[in-house]
Amino acid sequence: MKPSISVTAAVIAGLMSLPGCTVLPRPDPPRVMDFPVPELPRQTDGAAPAMPVTLRVDTPHASEPFNGTGILAKPQPWEFRIYGGVRWRDNIPVIMRDLLAGVLRSSGSYHGVISDTNPATAQHSLITELSAFHTERPGLTAPDTTRQYDAVIELHAQLLDNRSRATLCARSFRATEPIRPEDTAVEAAVLALAAAGQALALELRDWLQACPHQP
């Protein structure tokens, strides 16, 4: 005698109700990616002393798709794609904020460097807007499909006096890092974005040190 459909359904429902038991396979969790803050030498004898202010590094402003956790590629001028099965450890603006804060702390350029999650008092704030954090083909207006991708990061920065709310310095930054044509794995994109981010952070550090309106 064959079991009825209702009995079979009841058995499946009972199995699914058991702790840790499911009929459908569970998808693998996404890989979580990050990139390191470069280790920079501290100020040495004869170098410019640290500026006697505390700098707050605010989380960059960003719109879609740069405010999520997806690792982005731009194969066409009108299209973004997200690498599957992988994500950043946090949203992209937080990744960029932590990189900038880490580079500025390592450089010893300021008496103190904090992020906007820290309630401590700071005399200056670094306000930024992120407009690119992805890989793309060079020359997207007429893309050459034979060329490799580049990692691209674009950031507009303002140094703000927290007491007067005046802008002390402002500048836009763009950093790129080529990806070899044979490197199609997501790891190559992550490493290239890390290199571009570090180059941009170091350029921004030098710009802050040269800002004429700082003490």
XYZ file of C-alpha atoms in Angstrom:
215
model
C 0.000 0.000 0.000
C 1.450 3.372 -1.044
C 1.399 6.209 1.479
C -0.950 9.006 0.582
C 0.328 12.419 -0.485
C -1.001 13.923 2.745
C 0.974 11.446 4.863
C 4.166 12.151 2.875
C 3.698 15.893 3.278
C 3.172 15.446 7.008
C 6.424 13.489 7.312
C 8.368 16.197 5.428
C 6.817 18.906 7.575
C 7.784 16.998 10.705
C 11.381 16.646 9.548
C 11.632 20.348 8.749
C 10.414 21.199 12.241
C 13.345 19.381 13.851
C 16.175 21.682 15.078
C 18.915 22.014 12.463
C 17.061 19.894 9.920
C 16.072 21.162 6.489
C 15.096 19.482 3.257
C 16.646 22.211 1.076
C 20.452 22.621 1.042
C 21.738 25.730 2.758
C 23.792 28.058 0.551
C 27.395 28.609 1.508
C 27.901 31.884 3.402
C 29.610 34.601 1.357
C 33.330 35.120 1.731
C 34.131 38.290 3.652
C 36.933 40.452 2.242
C 39.001 43.319 3.625
C 42.242 45.069 2.781
C 44.998 45.983 5.187
C 46.107 49.384 6.397
C 49.711 49.870 5.245
C 52.369 49.920 7.938
C 54.029 53.335 7.726
C 57.084 54.563 9.653
C 56.410 57.001 12.464
C 57.829 60.522 12.475
C 61.605 60.512 12.993
C 64.057 63.106 14.250
C 64.224 66.010 11.826
C 60.769 65.345 10.410
C 57.931 67.818 10.806
C 56.327 67.472 14.250
C 52.773 66.248 14.634
C 50.156 68.955 14.270
C 48.787 69.903 17.716
C 45.173 69.072 16.867
C 42.932 66.025 16.903
C 41.422 65.088 13.546
C 38.070 63.348 13.227
C 37.723 61.199 10.103
C 34.042 61.101 9.174
C 32.519 58.185 7.297
C 32.402 59.203 3.614
C 29.062 60.136 2.096
C 28.076 57.801 -0.737
C 25.016 56.913 -2.803
C 24.021 53.622 -4.407
C 25.774 51.384 -5.257
C 28.770 52.665 -3.269
C 27.048 52.532 0.122
C 26.643 48.745 0.232
C 28.876 45.754 0.897
C 29.047 44.392 -2.659
C 32.369 44.228 -4.524
C 31.578 46.137 -7.699
C 32.632 45.865 -11.343
C 31.578 48.209 -14.146
C 31.854 46.339 -17.460
C 29.842 48.958 -19.370
C 29.272 52.702 -18.849
C 25.623 52.023 -17.933
C 26.025 48.898 -15.814
C 27.365 47.799 -12.442
C 27.736 44.155 -11.471
C 28.407 42.594 -8.075
C 30.795 39.679 -7.620
C 28.821 36.670 -6.405
C 29.493 34.764 -3.194
C 31.672 37.486 -1.687
C 31.271 40.843 0.073
C 33.232 43.477 1.972
C 33.407 43.061 5.752
C 31.359 46.277 6.142
C 29.824 48.820 3.813
C 32.216 50.567 1.424
C 32.220 53.981 3.182
C 33.273 52.328 6.460
C 36.046 50.423 4.653
C 37.333 53.731 3.247
C 37.015 55.584 6.553
C 38.996 52.919 8.392
C 41.715 52.997 5.732
C 42.072 56.794 5.922
C 42.100 56.811 9.714
C 44.664 54.011 9.818
C 47.036 55.743 7.395
C 46.782 59.062 9.241
C 47.395 57.394 12.607
C 50.390 55.486 11.271
C 51.932 58.622 9.804
C 51.979 60.491 13.113
C 50.900 63.683 11.336
C 48.380 64.627 14.025
C 48.329 64.713 17.799
C 45.335 62.395 17.559
C 43.145 60.779 14.899
C 39.662 59.466 15.691
C 36.686 58.259 13.671
C 33.153 59.631 13.837
C 32.124 56.764 16.123
C 34.360 58.235 18.846
C 32.633 60.856 21.051
C 35.928 62.586 21.935
C 36.472 66.232 20.995
C 38.337 67.046 17.793
C 39.445 70.412 16.432
C 39.299 69.429 12.747
C 37.144 67.050 10.696
C 37.893 65.331 7.408
C 34.638 65.323 5.411
C 34.614 63.187 2.270
C 32.315 62.032 -0.518
C 32.951 58.740 -2.305
C 32.007 58.637 -5.995
C 33.868 55.531 -7.238
C 35.000 52.288 -5.610
C 34.946 49.590 -8.272
C 36.765 47.960 -11.168
C 36.214 49.098 -14.749
C 37.747 48.949 -18.210
C 39.857 52.017 -19.097
C 38.071 54.325 -21.528
C 34.519 53.289 -20.739
C 33.075 55.712 -23.292
C 34.490 53.401 -25.985
C 35.519 50.282 -24.060
C 38.296 48.099 -25.419
C 37.360 44.542 -24.489
C 40.941 43.373 -24.995
C 42.275 45.516 -22.154
C 42.434 44.634 -18.505
C 40.285 46.176 -15.816
C 41.485 48.941 -13.512
C 40.532 49.438 -9.885
C 39.187 52.985 -9.482
C 38.568 55.029 -6.327
C 37.396 58.660 -6.388
C 37.029 60.824 -3.292
C 36.248 64.504 -2.738
C 37.693 65.765 0.556
C 37.242 68.839 2.742
C 39.174 69.714 5.890
C 36.802 71.483 8.269
C 37.482 73.633 11.332
C 34.994 72.320 13.885
C 34.734 75.585 15.809
C 34.155 78.015 12.935
C 32.758 75.377 10.493
C 35.014 76.936 7.848
C 36.544 74.824 5.083
C 40.326 74.979 5.459
C 41.223 73.018 2.318
C 39.328 71.058 -0.342
C 40.428 68.742 -3.134
C 39.283 65.802 -5.258
C 41.344 62.609 -5.486
C 41.383 59.751 -7.983
C 43.531 56.637 -7.785
C 43.703 53.707 -10.190
C 45.493 50.370 -10.149
C 45.683 48.059 -13.202
C 44.592 44.439 -13.050
C 46.417 41.998 -15.308
C 44.201 40.551 -18.093
C 44.715 36.993 -16.854
C 43.615 37.887 -13.301
C 39.849 37.418 -13.414
C 39.317 36.182 -9.844
C 37.764 38.431 -7.234
C 41.019 38.327 -5.247
C 42.716 40.339 -8.001
C 39.993 42.985 -7.801
C 40.304 43.181 -4.004
C 44.101 43.521 -4.121
C 43.918 46.187 -6.833
C 41.310 48.175 -4.887
C 43.511 47.883 -1.798
C 46.509 49.258 -3.697
C 44.450 52.119 -5.153
C 43.005 52.916 -1.741
C 46.412 53.011 -0.095
C 47.830 55.245 -2.824
C 44.891 57.635 -2.442
C 45.193 57.657 1.352
C 48.906 58.491 1.192
C 48.264 61.301 -1.298
C 45.523 62.655 0.961
C 47.874 62.494 3.970
C 50.475 64.605 2.146
C 47.781 67.066 1.081
C 46.588 67.483 4.662
C 50.128 68.117 5.876
C 50.536 70.847 3.255
C 47.217 72.587 3.978
C 48.263 76.209 4.680
C 45.461 76.955 7.157
C 46.509 74.397 9.760
C 48.565 75.242 12.866
